[in-house]
Structures are given as C-alpha cells and as structure tokens.
Coordinates of N, CA and C in Angstrom, one line a residue:
X1 N 0.8 -1.2 0.0 CA 0.0 0.0 0.0 C 0.9 1.3 0.0
X2 N 0.6 2.2 -0.9 CA 1.4 3.5 -0.9 C 1.2 4.2 0.4
X3 N 2.2 4.9 0.8 CA 2.1 5.7 2.0 C 1.3 7.0 1.8
X4 N 1.4 7.5 0.5 CA 0.6 8.7 0.1 C -0.1 8.4 -1.2
X5 N -1.4 8.8 -1.2 CA -2.1 8.7 -2.5 C -2.8 10.0 -2.7
X6 N -2.5 10.6 -3.8 CA -3.2 11.9 -4.2 C -4.0 11.6 -5.5
X7 N -5.3 11.9 -5.4 CA -6.2 11.6 -6.5 C -7.0 12.8 -7.0
X8 N -6.7 13.2 -8.2 CA -7.6 14.2 -8.9 C -7.7 15.5 -8.2
X9 N -6.6 16.0 -7.7 CA -6.6 17.2 -6.9 C -6.8 18.4 -7.9
X10 N -7.7 19.3 -7.6 CA -7.9 20.5 -8.3 C -7.9 21.7 -7.3
X11 N -7.3 22.8 -7.7 CA -7.3 24.0 -6.8 C -7.5 25.2 -7.6
X12 N -8.5 26.1 -7.2 CA -8.8 27.3 -7.8 C -8.4 28.5 -6.9
X13 N -7.9 29.5 -7.5 CA -7.8 30.8 -6.8 C -8.6 31.8 -7.6
X14 N -9.8 32.1 -7.0 CA -10.8 32.9 -7.7 C -11.2 32.1 -9.0
X15 N -11.0 32.6 -10.2 CA -11.4 31.9 -11.4 C -10.2 31.2 -12.1
X16 N -9.1 31.2 -11.4 CA -7.9 30.6 -12.1 C -7.7 29.2 -11.5
X17 N -7.6 28.2 -12.4 CA -7.4 26.8 -11.9 C -5.8 26.6 -11.9
X18 N -5.3 26.5 -10.6 CA -3.9 26.4 -10.4 C -3.4 25.0 -10.4
X19 N -4.2 24.0 -9.9 CA -3.9 22.6 -10.0 C -5.0 21.9 -10.8
X20 N -4.6 21.2 -11.8 CA -5.5 20.7 -12.8 C -5.5 19.1 -12.8
X21 N -6.2 18.5 -12.0 CA -6.4 17.1 -11.9 C -5.1 16.4 -11.7
X22 N -4.5 16.6 -10.5 CA -3.2 16.1 -10.1 C -3.4 14.8 -9.4
X23 N -2.7 13.7 -9.8 CA -2.7 12.4 -9.2 C -1.3 11.8 -9.2
X24 N -0.9 11.3 -8.0 CA 0.3 10.5 -7.9 C 0.3 9.8 -6.6
X25 N 1.2 8.8 -6.5 CA 1.3 8.1 -5.2 C 2.8 8.0 -4.8
X26 N 3.0 7.6 -3.6 CA 4.4 7.6 -3.0 C 4.5 6.4 -2.1
X27 N 5.5 5.7 -2.3 CA 5.8 4.5 -1.4 C 6.7 4.9 -0.2
X28 N 6.5 4.2 0.9 CA 7.3 4.4 2.1 C 8.8 4.4 1.7
X29 N 9.6 5.4 2.2 CA 11.0 5.4 1.9 C 11.4 6.0 0.6
X30 N 10.4 6.4 -0.2 CA 10.7 6.9 -1.6 C 10.9 8.4 -1.5
X31 N 11.7 8.9 -2.4 CA 11.9 10.3 -2.6 C 11.3 10.8 -3.9
X32 N 10.4 11.7 -3.9 CA 9.8 12.2 -5.1 C 10.2 13.7 -5.3
X33 N 10.8 14.0 -6.4 CA 11.2 15.4 -6.7 C 10.2 16.0 -7.7
X34 N 9.6 17.1 -7.4 CA 8.7 17.8 -8.2 C 9.4 19.0 -8.9
X35 N 9.5 19.0 -10.2 CA 10.3 20.0 -10.9 C 9.3 20.7 -11.9
X36 N 9.7 21.9 -12.3 CA 8.9 22.6 -13.3 C 9.2 24.1 -13.1
X37 N 8.7 24.9 -14.1 CA 8.9 26.3 -14.1 C 8.2 27.0 -12.9
X38 N 8.6 28.2 -12.5 CA 7.9 29.0 -11.5 C 6.5 29.2 -12.0
X39 N 5.5 29.1 -11.1 CA 4.1 29.3 -11.5 C 3.4 28.0 -12.0
X40 N 4.1 26.9 -12.0 CA 3.5 25.7 -12.5 C 2.6 24.9 -11.5
X41 N 2.6 25.4 -10.3 CA 1.7 24.8 -9.3 C 2.4 24.0 -8.2
X42 N 3.7 23.9 -8.3 CA 4.4 23.0 -7.4 C 4.2 23.3 -5.9
X43 N 4.4 24.6 -5.5 CA 4.3 25.0 -4.1 C 2.8 24.8 -3.7
X44 N 1.9 25.2 -4.5 CA 0.5 25.0 -4.2 C 0.1 23.6 -3.9
X45 N 0.7 22.7 -4.7 CA 0.5 21.2 -4.4 C 1.0 20.8 -3.1
X46 N 2.2 21.3 -2.7 CA 2.7 21.0 -1.4 C 1.8 21.6 -0.3
X47 N 1.3 22.8 -0.5 CA 0.5 23.4 0.5 C -0.9 22.7 0.7
X48 N -1.3 22.1 -0.4 CA -2.5 21.3 -0.3 C -2.3 20.0 0.5
X49 N -1.1 19.4 0.3 CA -0.8 18.2 1.0 C -0.8 18.5 2.5
X50 N -0.3 19.6 2.9 CA -0.2 20.0 4.3 C -1.4 20.8 4.8
X51 N -2.4 20.9 4.0 CA -3.6 21.6 4.4 C -3.5 23.0 4.7
X52 N -2.4 23.6 4.2 CA -2.2 25.1 4.3 C -3.1 25.7 3.3
X53 N -3.4 25.0 2.2 CA -4.5 25.3 1.2 C -5.4 24.1 1.2
X54 N -6.7 24.4 0.9 CA -7.7 23.3 0.9 C -8.0 23.0 -0.6
X55 N -7.8 21.8 -1.1 CA -8.2 21.5 -2.5 C -9.7 21.7 -2.7
X56 N -10.0 22.1 -4.0 CA -11.4 22.2 -4.3 C -12.0 20.9 -4.8
X57 N -11.2 20.0 -5.3 CA -11.6 18.7 -5.7 C -10.5 17.7 -5.3
X58 N -10.9 16.4 -5.2 CA -9.9 15.4 -5.0 C -9.8 14.7 -3.7
X59 N -8.9 13.8 -3.6 CA -8.8 13.0 -2.4 C -7.3 12.9 -2.0
X60 N -7.0 12.9 -0.7 CA -5.6 12.7 -0.2 C -5.7 11.6 0.9
X61 N -4.9 10.6 0.7 CA -4.8 9.5 1.7 C -3.4 9.3 2.2
X62 N -3.2 9.0 3.4 CA -2.0 8.6 4.0 C -2.1 7.3 4.7
X63 N -1.3 6.3 4.4 CA -1.4 4.9 5.0 C -2.8 4.4 4.9
X64 N -3.5 4.6 3.8 CA -4.8 4.1 3.6 C -5.9 4.9 4.2
X65 N -5.6 5.9 5.1 CA -6.6 6.7 5.7 C -6.9 7.9 4.9
X66 N -8.2 8.2 4.6 CA -8.6 9.3 3.9 C -8.5 10.6 4.7
X67 N -7.5 11.4 4.5 CA -7.3 12.7 5.2 C -8.2 13.8 4.7
X68 N -8.4 13.7 3.4 CA -9.3 14.8 2.7 C -10.0 14.2 1.5
X69 N -11.3 14.5 1.5 CA -12.1 14.1 0.3 C -13.0 15.3 0.1
X70 N -12.9 16.0 -1.0 CA -13.7 17.2 -1.3 C -15.2 16.9 -1.3
X71 N -15.6 15.6 -1.5 CA -17.0 15.3 -1.5 C -17.5 14.9 -0.1
X72 N -16.6 14.9 0.9 CA -17.0 14.5 2.3 C -16.7 15.6 3.3
X73 N -17.7 16.3 3.7 CA -17.5 17.4 4.6 C -16.8 17.0 5.9
X74 N -17.0 15.8 6.3 CA -16.4 15.3 7.6 C -14.9 15.4 7.6
X75 N -14.3 15.2 6.4 CA -12.8 15.3 6.3 C -12.3 16.7 6.3
X76 N -13.2 17.7 6.3 CA -12.8 19.1 6.1 C -13.0 19.9 7.4
X77 N -13.4 19.2 8.5 CA -13.6 19.9 9.7 C -12.3 20.5 10.3
X78 N -12.4 21.8 10.6 CA -11.2 22.5 11.1 C -10.5 21.9 12.3
X79 N -11.3 21.3 13.1 CA -10.8 20.6 14.3 C -9.9 19.4 14.0
X80 N -10.2 18.8 12.8 CA -9.4 17.6 12.5 C -8.2 18.0 11.6
X81 N -8.2 19.1 10.9 CA -7.1 19.5 10.0 C -5.8 19.5 10.7
X82 N -5.8 20.1 11.9 CA -4.5 20.2 12.7 C -3.9 18.9 12.9
X83 N -4.7 17.9 13.3 CA -4.2 16.5 13.5 C -3.7 15.9 12.2
X84 N -4.3 16.2 11.1 CA -3.9 15.6 9.9 C -2.6 16.2 9.4
X85 N -2.3 17.4 9.8 CA -1.0 18.0 9.4 C 0.1 17.3 10.0
X86 N -0.1 16.6 11.1 CA 1.0 15.9 11.8 C 1.6 14.7 10.9
X87 N 0.9 14.3 9.9 CA 1.4 13.3 9.0 C 2.5 13.9 8.1
X88 N 2.6 15.2 8.0 CA 3.5 15.9 7.1 C 4.4 16.8 7.9
X89 N 5.7 16.7 7.6 CA 6.6 17.7 8.1 C 7.0 18.7 7.0
X90 N 6.9 20.0 7.2 CA 7.1 20.9 6.2 C 8.3 21.8 6.4
X91 N 9.2 21.9 5.4 CA 10.3 22.7 5.4 C 10.1 23.8 4.3
X92 N 10.1 25.0 4.8 CA 9.7 26.1 3.9 C 11.0 26.7 3.2
X93 N 10.7 27.5 2.2 CA 11.8 28.1 1.4 C 12.6 29.1 2.3
X94 N 11.9 29.9 3.2 CA 12.5 30.9 4.0 C 12.5 30.6 5.5
X95 N 12.6 29.3 5.8 CA 12.9 28.8 7.1 C 11.6 29.0 8.1
X96 N 11.1 30.2 8.2 CA 10.0 30.5 9.1 C 10.3 30.1 10.5
X97 N 11.5 30.3 11.0 CA 11.8 30.1 12.4 C 11.3 31.3 13.2
X98 N 11.0 31.0 14.5 CA 10.5 32.1 15.4 C 11.7 32.8 15.9
X99 N 11.8 34.1 15.6 CA 13.1 34.9 15.9 C 13.3 35.0 17.4
X100 N 12.3 34.9 18.2 CA 12.5 35.1 19.7 C 12.9 33.8 20.4
X101 N 13.0 32.7 19.7 CA 13.4 31.4 20.3 C 14.8 31.0 19.7
X102 N 15.5 30.3 20.6 CA 16.8 29.7 20.1 C 16.5 28.6 19.2
X103 N 17.6 28.1 18.6 CA 17.5 26.9 17.7 C 16.8 25.7 18.4
X104 N 17.3 25.5 19.6 CA 16.7 24.4 20.4 C 15.3 24.6 20.7
X105 N 14.9 25.8 21.1 CA 13.5 26.1 21.4 C 12.6 26.0 20.2
X106 N 13.1 26.4 19.0 CA 12.3 26.3 17.8 C 12.0 24.8 17.5
X107 N 13.0 23.9 17.8 CA 12.8 22.5 17.5 C 11.8 21.9 18.5
X108 N 11.9 22.3 19.7 CA 11.1 21.8 20.8 C 9.6 22.2 20.8
X109 N 9.4 23.4 20.2 CA 8.1 24.1 20.4 C 6.9 23.3 20.1
X110 N 6.8 22.8 18.9 CA 5.6 22.1 18.4 C 5.3 20.9 19.3
X111 N 6.3 20.1 19.7 CA 6.1 19.0 20.5 C 5.6 19.4 21.9
X112 N 6.2 20.5 22.4 CA 5.7 21.0 23.7 C 4.3 21.4 23.7
X113 N 3.8 22.1 22.7 CA 2.4 22.5 22.6 C 1.5 21.3 22.5
X114 N 1.9 20.3 21.8 CA 1.1 19.1 21.7 C 1.0 18.3 23.1
X115 N 2.2 18.3 23.7 CA 2.3 17.6 25.0 C 1.4 18.3 26.0
X116 N 1.3 19.6 26.0 CA 0.5 20.3 27.0 C -1.0 20.0 26.8
X117 N -1.4 19.5 25.7 CA -2.8 19.2 25.5 C -3.2 17.8 26.0
X118 N -2.2 17.0 26.3 CA -2.4 15.6 26.9 C -2.8 15.7 28.3
X119 N -3.7 14.8 28.7 CA -4.2 14.8 30.1 C -3.2 14.6 31.2
X120 N -2.1 13.8 30.9 CA -1.2 13.6 31.9 C 0.0 14.5 32.0
X121 N -0.1 15.6 31.2 CA 1.1 16.5 31.1 C 1.5 17.1 32.4
X122 N 0.5 17.7 33.2 CA 0.9 18.4 34.4 C 1.6 17.5 35.4
X123 N 1.1 16.2 35.5 CA 1.6 15.3 36.5 C 3.0 14.8 36.1
X124 N 3.3 14.9 34.8 CA 4.6 14.3 34.3 C 5.4 15.4 33.5
X125 N 5.2 16.7 33.9 CA 5.7 17.8 33.1 C 7.3 17.7 33.0
X126 N 7.9 17.5 34.1 CA 9.4 17.5 34.0 C 10.0 16.4 33.2
X127 N 9.4 15.2 33.3 CA 9.9 14.1 32.6 C 9.6 14.3 31.1
X128 N 8.5 14.8 30.8 CA 8.1 15.0 29.4 C 9.0 16.1 28.7
X129 N 9.3 17.1 29.5 CA 10.2 18.2 29.0 C 11.6 17.7 28.7
X130 N 12.1 16.9 29.6 CA 13.4 16.3 29.4 C 13.4 15.4 28.2
X131 N 12.4 14.6 27.9 CA 12.3 13.8 26.7 C 12.3 14.7 25.5
X132 N 11.5 15.7 25.5 CA 11.4 16.6 24.3 C 12.7 17.3 24.1
X133 N 13.4 17.8 25.1 CA 14.6 18.5 24.9 C 15.7 17.5 24.4
X134 N 15.7 16.3 25.0 CA 16.7 15.3 24.6 C 16.6 15.0 23.1
X135 N 15.3 14.8 22.6 CA 15.1 14.5 21.2 C 15.5 15.6 20.3
X136 N 15.2 16.9 20.8 CA 15.5 18.1 20.0 C 17.1 18.2 19.9
X137 N 17.8 18.0 20.9 CA 19.2 18.0 20.9 C 19.8 17.0 20.0
X138 N 19.2 15.8 20.0 CA 19.7 14.7 19.1 C 19.5 15.1 17.6
X139 N 18.4 15.7 17.3 CA 18.1 16.1 15.9 C 19.0 17.3 15.5
X140 N 19.3 18.2 16.4 CA 20.2 19.3 16.0 C 21.6 18.8 15.9
X141 N 22.0 17.8 16.7 CA 23.3 17.2 16.5 C 23.4 16.5 15.2
X142 N 22.3 15.8 14.8 CA 22.2 15.1 13.5 C 22.4 16.1 12.4
X143 N 21.9 17.3 12.6 CA 22.0 18.4 11.5 C 23.4 19.1 11.6
X144 N 24.3 18.7 12.5 CA 25.6 19.3 12.6 C 25.6 20.6 13.3
X145 N 24.6 20.8 14.2 CA 24.4 22.1 14.9 C 24.5 21.9 16.4
X146 N 25.3 20.9 16.9 CA 25.5 20.7 18.3 C 26.0 21.9 19.1
X147 N 26.8 22.7 18.4 CA 27.4 23.9 19.1 C 26.6 25.2 18.8
X148 N 25.4 25.0 18.2 CA 24.6 26.2 17.9 C 23.2 26.2 18.5
X149 N 23.0 25.3 19.4 CA 21.6 25.1 19.9 C 21.1 26.3 20.7
X150 N 22.0 27.1 21.3 CA 21.6 28.3 22.1 C 21.5 29.5 21.3
X151 N 21.8 29.4 20.0 CA 21.8 30.6 19.1 C 20.4 30.9 18.6
X152 N 20.1 32.2 18.5 CA 18.9 32.7 17.9 C 19.0 32.7 16.3
X153 N 17.9 32.7 15.6 CA 18.0 32.7 14.1 C 18.9 33.8 13.5
X154 N 18.9 35.0 14.1 CA 19.7 36.1 13.5 C 21.2 35.8 13.7
X155 N 21.5 34.9 14.6 CA 22.9 34.5 14.8 C 23.4 33.4 14.0
X156 N 22.5 32.9 13.1 CA 22.8 31.7 12.3 C 22.9 32.1 10.8
X157 N 23.6 31.3 10.1 CA 23.6 31.5 8.6 C 22.3 31.0 8.0
X158 N 22.1 31.3 6.8 CA 20.9 30.8 6.1 C 20.8 29.2 6.1
X159 N 22.0 28.6 5.8 CA 22.1 27.2 5.8 C 21.8 26.6 7.2
X160 N 22.3 27.2 8.2 CA 22.1 26.7 9.6 C 20.6 26.9 9.9
X161 N 20.0 28.0 9.6 CA 18.6 28.2 9.8 C 17.8 27.1 9.1
X162 N 18.1 26.8 7.9 CA 17.4 25.7 7.2 C 17.6 24.4 7.8
X163 N 18.7 24.1 8.4 CA 18.9 22.8 9.1 C 18.2 22.8 10.4
X164 N 18.0 23.9 11.0 CA 17.1 24.0 12.2 C 15.7 23.7 11.8
X165 N 15.3 24.2 10.6 CA 13.9 24.0 10.1 C 13.7 22.5 9.8
X166 N 14.7 21.9 9.3 CA 14.6 20.4 9.0 C 14.5 19.6 10.3
X167 N 15.3 20.0 11.3 CA 15.2 19.3 12.6 C 13.8 19.5 13.2
X168 N 13.3 20.7 13.1 CA 11.9 21.0 13.6 C 10.9 20.2 12.9
X169 N 11.0 20.0 11.6 CA 10.0 19.2 10.8 C 10.1 17.7 11.2
X170 N 11.3 17.3 11.6 CA 11.5 15.9 11.9 C 11.0 15.6 13.4
X171 N 10.9 16.6 14.2 CA 10.6 16.4 15.6 C 9.3 15.7 15.9
X172 N 8.3 15.9 15.1 CA 7.1 15.2 15.3 C 7.0 13.9 14.6
X173 N 8.1 13.4 14.1 CA 8.2 12.1 13.4 C 7.1 11.9 12.3
X174 N 7.0 12.8 11.4 CA 6.0 12.7 10.3 C 6.1 11.5 9.4
X175 N 5.1 11.1 8.8 CA 5.1 10.1 7.8 C 5.9 10.5 6.6
X176 N 5.7 11.8 6.2 CA 6.3 12.3 5.0 C 6.9 13.7 5.2
X177 N 8.1 13.9 4.7 CA 8.8 15.2 4.9 C 8.7 15.9 3.6
X178 N 8.1 17.2 3.6 CA 7.9 18.0 2.4 C 8.9 19.2 2.4
X179 N 9.5 19.4 1.3 CA 10.5 20.5 1.1 C 10.0 21.4 0.0
X180 N 9.8 22.7 0.3 CA 9.4 23.6 -0.7 C 10.6 24.5 -1.1
X181 N 11.4 24.1 -2.1 CA 12.5 24.8 -2.6 C 13.4 25.2 -1.5
X182 N 14.0 24.3 -0.7 CA 14.7 24.6 0.5 C 16.0 25.3 0.4
X183 N 16.5 25.4 -0.9 CA 17.8 26.0 -1.1 C 17.8 27.3 -1.9
X184 N 16.6 27.7 -2.3 CA 16.5 28.8 -3.3 C 16.9 30.1 -2.7
X185 N 16.9 30.3 -1.4 CA 17.3 31.5 -0.7 C 18.8 31.5 -0.3
X186 N 19.5 30.4 -0.6 CA 20.8 30.2 -0.1 C 21.9 30.4 -1.2
X187 N 23.1 30.8 -0.8 CA 24.2 30.9 -1.8 C 24.7 29.4 -2.0
X188 N 25.6 29.2 -3.1 CA 26.0 27.9 -3.4 C 26.6 27.1 -2.2
X189 N 27.4 27.7 -1.4 CA 28.1 27.0 -0.3 C 27.1 26.5 0.7
X190 N 26.1 27.4 1.1 CA 25.1 27.0 2.0 C 24.1 26.0 1.4
X191 N 23.9 26.1 0.1 CA 23.1 25.1 -0.5 C 23.6 23.8 -0.4
X192 N 24.9 23.7 -0.5 CA 25.6 22.4 -0.4 C 25.4 21.8 1.0
X193 N 25.4 22.6 2.1 CA 25.2 22.2 3.4 C 23.9 21.5 3.6
X194 N 22.8 22.1 3.0 CA 21.5 21.7 3.2 C 21.2 20.4 2.3
X195 N 21.8 20.4 1.1 CA 21.6 19.2 0.3 C 22.3 18.0 0.8
X196 N 23.4 18.2 1.5 CA 24.1 17.1 2.2 C 23.2 16.5 3.2
X197 N 22.5 17.3 4.0 CA 21.6 16.8 5.0 C 20.5 16.0 4.4
X198 N 19.9 16.5 3.3 CA 18.8 15.9 2.6 C 19.2 14.6 2.0
X199 N 20.4 14.5 1.5 CA 20.9 13.3 0.9 C 21.1 12.2 2.0
X200 N 21.5 12.6 3.2 CA 21.6 11.7 4.3 C 20.2 11.2 4.7
X201 N 19.3 12.0 4.7 CA 17.9 11.6 5.0 C 17.4 10.6 4.0
X202 N 17.7 10.8 2.8 CA 17.3 9.9 1.7 C 18.0 8.5 2.0
X203 N 19.2 8.5 2.3 CA 19.9 7.3 2.6 C 19.3 6.5 3.8
X204 N 18.7 7.3 4.7 CA 18.0 6.7 5.9 C 16.6 6.3 5.5
X205 N 16.2 6.3 4.3 CA 14.9 5.9 3.8 C 13.8 6.8 4.3
X206 N 14.1 8.1 4.5 CA 13.0 9.0 4.9 C 12.2 9.3 3.7
X207 N 10.9 9.2 3.9 CA 9.9 9.5 2.8 C 9.8 11.0 2.6
X208 N 10.1 11.4 1.3 CA 10.2 12.9 1.1 C 9.5 13.3 -0.2
X209 N 8.9 14.4 -0.2 CA 8.4 15.1 -1.4 C 9.2 16.4 -1.5
X210 N 9.9 16.6 -2.6 CA 10.8 17.8 -2.6 C 10.5 18.6 -3.9
X211 N 10.1 19.8 -3.7 CA 10.1 20.8 -4.8 C 11.4 21.5 -4.9
X212 N 12.0 21.4 -6.1 CA 13.4 21.9 -6.2 C 13.7 22.3 -7.6
X213 N 14.7 23.3 -7.7 CA 15.3 23.7 -8.9 C 16.7 23.1 -9.1
X214 N 17.1 22.3 -8.1 CA 18.4 21.7 -8.1 C 18.3 20.4 -8.9
X215 N 18.5 20.5 -10.2 CA 18.3 19.4 -11.1 C 19.3 18.2 -10.8
X216 N 20.6 18.5 -10.6 CA 21.5 17.5 -10.3 C 21.2 16.7 -9.0
X217 N 20.7 17.4 -8.0 CA 20.3 16.8 -6.8 C 19.1 15.9 -7.0
X218 N 18.1 16.4 -7.7 CA 16.9 15.7 -8.0 C 17.2 14.4 -8.8
X219 N 18.1 14.5 -9.8 CA 18.5 13.3 -10.6 C 19.3 12.3 -9.7
X220 N 20.0 12.8 -8.8 CA 20.9 11.9 -8.0 C 20.2 11.2 -6.8
X221 N 19.2 11.9 -6.2 CA 18.6 11.5 -5.0 C 17.2 10.9 -5.1
X222 N 16.4 11.4 -6.0 CA 15.0 11.0 -6.1 C 14.9 9.6 -6.8
X223 N 13.8 8.9 -6.3 CA 13.4 7.7 -7.0 C 12.5 7.9 -8.1
X224 N 11.8 9.1 -8.0 CA 10.7 9.4 -9.0 C 10.7 10.9 -9.2
X225 N 10.5 11.3 -10.4 CA 10.5 12.7 -10.8 C 9.1 13.0 -11.4
X226 N 8.5 14.1 -10.9 CA 7.3 14.6 -11.5 C 7.6 16.0 -12.1
X227 N 7.3 16.1 -13.4 CA 7.4 17.4 -14.0 C 6.1 18.1 -14.2
X228 N 5.9 19.3 -13.6 CA 4.7 20.0 -13.6 C 4.8 21.2 -14.6
X229 N 3.7 21.4 -15.3 CA 3.6 22.5 -16.3 C 2.2 23.1 -16.3
X230 N 2.0 24.3 -16.0 CA 0.7 25.0 -16.1 C -0.3 24.2 -15.3
X231 N 0.0 23.8 -14.1 CA -0.9 23.1 -13.2 C -1.2 21.6 -13.5
X232 N -0.5 21.1 -14.5 CA -0.6 19.7 -14.8 C 0.6 18.9 -14.4
X233 N 0.4 17.6 -14.1 CA 1.6 16.7 -14.2 C 1.8 16.3 -15.6
X234 N 2.7 16.9 -16.3 CA 2.9 16.7 -17.7 C 3.7 15.4 -18.0
X235 N 4.6 15.1 -17.1 CA 5.5 13.9 -17.3 C 6.0 13.4 -16.0
X236 N 6.1 12.1 -15.8 CA 6.7 11.6 -14.6 C 7.4 10.2 -14.9
X237 N 8.3 9.9 -14.1 CA 9.0 8.6 -14.2 C 10.3 8.6 -13.4
X238 N 11.1 7.6 -13.6 CA 12.4 7.6 -12.9 C 13.3 8.7 -13.4
X239 N 14.3 9.0 -12.6 CA 15.3 10.1 -13.0 C 15.8 9.8 -14.4
X240 N 16.2 8.6 -14.7 CA 16.7 8.3 -16.1 C 15.6 8.6 -17.1
X241 N 14.4 8.2 -16.9 CA 13.4 8.4 -17.9 C 13.1 9.8 -18.2
X242 N 13.0 10.6 -17.1 CA 12.7 12.0 -17.3 C 13.8 12.9 -17.7
X243 N 15.0 12.7 -17.1 CA 16.1 13.5 -17.4 C 16.9 13.1 -18.7
X244 N 16.9 11.8 -19.0 CA 17.7 11.4 -20.1 C 16.8 11.0 -21.3
X245 N 15.6 10.7 -21.1 CA 14.7 10.3 -22.2 C 13.3 11.0 -22.1
X246 N 13.3 12.3 -21.9 CA 12.0 13.0 -21.8 C 11.1 12.8 -23.1
X247 N 9.8 12.6 -22.9 CA 8.9 12.4 -24.0 C 8.3 13.7 -24.5
X248 N 8.0 14.6 -23.5 CA 7.2 15.8 -23.8 C 8.1 16.9 -24.2
X249 N 7.7 17.7 -25.2 CA 8.5 18.8 -25.7 C 8.7 19.9 -24.6
X250 N 7.7 20.1 -23.7 CA 7.9 21.1 -22.7 C 8.9 20.6 -21.7
X251 N 9.0 19.3 -21.4 CA 10.0 18.8 -20.5 C 11.4 19.0 -21.1
X252 N 11.5 18.7 -22.4 CA 12.8 18.9 -23.0 C 13.3 20.4 -23.0
X253 N 12.3 21.3 -23.2 CA 12.7 22.7 -23.2 C 13.1 23.1 -21.8
X254 N 12.4 22.7 -20.8 CA 12.7 23.0 -19.4 C 14.1 22.5 -19.0
X255 N 14.4 21.2 -19.3 CA 15.6 20.6 -18.9 C 16.8 21.2 -19.7
X256 N 16.5 21.7 -20.9 CA 17.6 22.3 -21.7 C 18.2 23.5 -21.1
X257 N 17.4 24.2 -20.2 CA 18.0 25.4 -19.6 C 19.1 25.0 -18.6
X258 N 19.1 23.8 -18.1 CA 20.1 23.4 -17.1 C 21.3 22.7 -17.8
X259 N 21.3 22.5 -19.1 CA 22.3 21.8 -19.7 C 23.1 22.7 -20.7
X260 N 22.5 23.8 -21.0 CA 23.2 24.7 -22.0 C 24.4 25.3 -21.4
X261 N 25.4 25.4 -22.2 CA 26.7 26.1 -21.8 C 27.5 25.2 -21.0

C-alpha cells in the first residue's frame, strides 16, 4: 500500500485553476522530486498536502486513511485538520523560524504545545520536557548544529537556519517530509550544506516530497520525478526516464535550460 495517495486534486484561486487534476502516489522510503517552471503549481500542491491550502476537488490518503475528500465534509472539519497536518513535516523556502526562540527552542516548540494538550502533562511535566529536549538536541546534533543550539536565528547563517527548520520538521516524526525549494534563498556554499543533510535523510529511507530547482540533486537522490507545467503533471518517471529520455517537448525545453553552456 502506498504511504501517500493523491487523486484528482484541483485547486482554484478565484477563477484561475492552479492545480488541474493532479494524481500521484508515494511509497514508504521513496523520494519524489517535483520540478517545473515557476508558476507551474508545485508549491500550491505541497500546501494542499499539508492543508495550508484546501483543495477544491480530489482525495488525499496517508497509509490508507482518507485525510481529505472534497466530497466528504467530515474530512474538512477545522478541528481535524490540525491533527492531519501531523502526517506531514514541512520545510519552507524561507525557514519560518521564530526569531524570539533559540534553535533548540524552535525544534522543541511544536512537541511542547502538543504535550500540553495531553491529560497527563501536568503530572509528568518535568519528565516530558526532558524527553522533548533530549530528542531536539539529538536532531540538532544530526544536523551538525550541536554547538549552535543556544543561538537565535539572527545569529545563524541561512544554511544553519534551514537545518534547524529540517530538525523542527522531523521532531514530530511525520510520515512524509515535504520541502518547498529549501535551497532557493541560499548561496551555493550554504546550498551544499542543506543538500548534504537531505541526501543523508534519503539514505536513511526518509519518505520525502521535494520541490526543487536543483536538477543534479533531483536526478541523484530521487526515486521518482514529477514534471509540472501549467498546473498539470505533464510527465513523470524515474530520473533516467525524465532527465535522459523525456517524452514531452515542454519537459525537453525546461531541462535544456540546465544543460546549455
């Protein structure tokens, strides 16, 4: 059974159809890279997966559970959407760290908020806080930031901020980790830092959906490539199929930009 099933997703902004009948599936441990020109709908698709945007049509399932069905109002209740987001860890283009919190506090925050909603939190507060802090420190150490845990975002480089953001996304142990062009705001050196972490996550069989303009990375790391154009999935397949033997003319034109010169 696929870990993620996306069926016939459509999304409109006013009268403009931004996502046009999008369907794909994802197996556990698989890395899918979504590529395409700016404005092709890639980021909107990720935001629909994480319920930051609500699709107008279609179905989203994780591990066989229907998280969203446009025809079923019960799946669209606001009280349930927050729980459903926990299936997805989101890493944004511009980090979105809280500036008033240290790196460690940023990673701990979401788990702390969820813990406080549990009935036994007050009685076991100290033990729970220690567990959350220990896990956050382990994640930051994994990101190569053991000596930066007490730093605030303004004291970190862009690459370090993005690695904190990745640790934060991993803290809730999501089924699927989503990246929205995580290196587009970084210079080449810092881009390399973040891509190295992502490659290591792929080696650990982390299930990931990655929107990226880093074609070499997508070709090297992904198991499956989706090429989007004007709101459609125009072409998809293995990296070899899409990058070396593209069928669609628009795919060929897009990839040619990265091979010229």
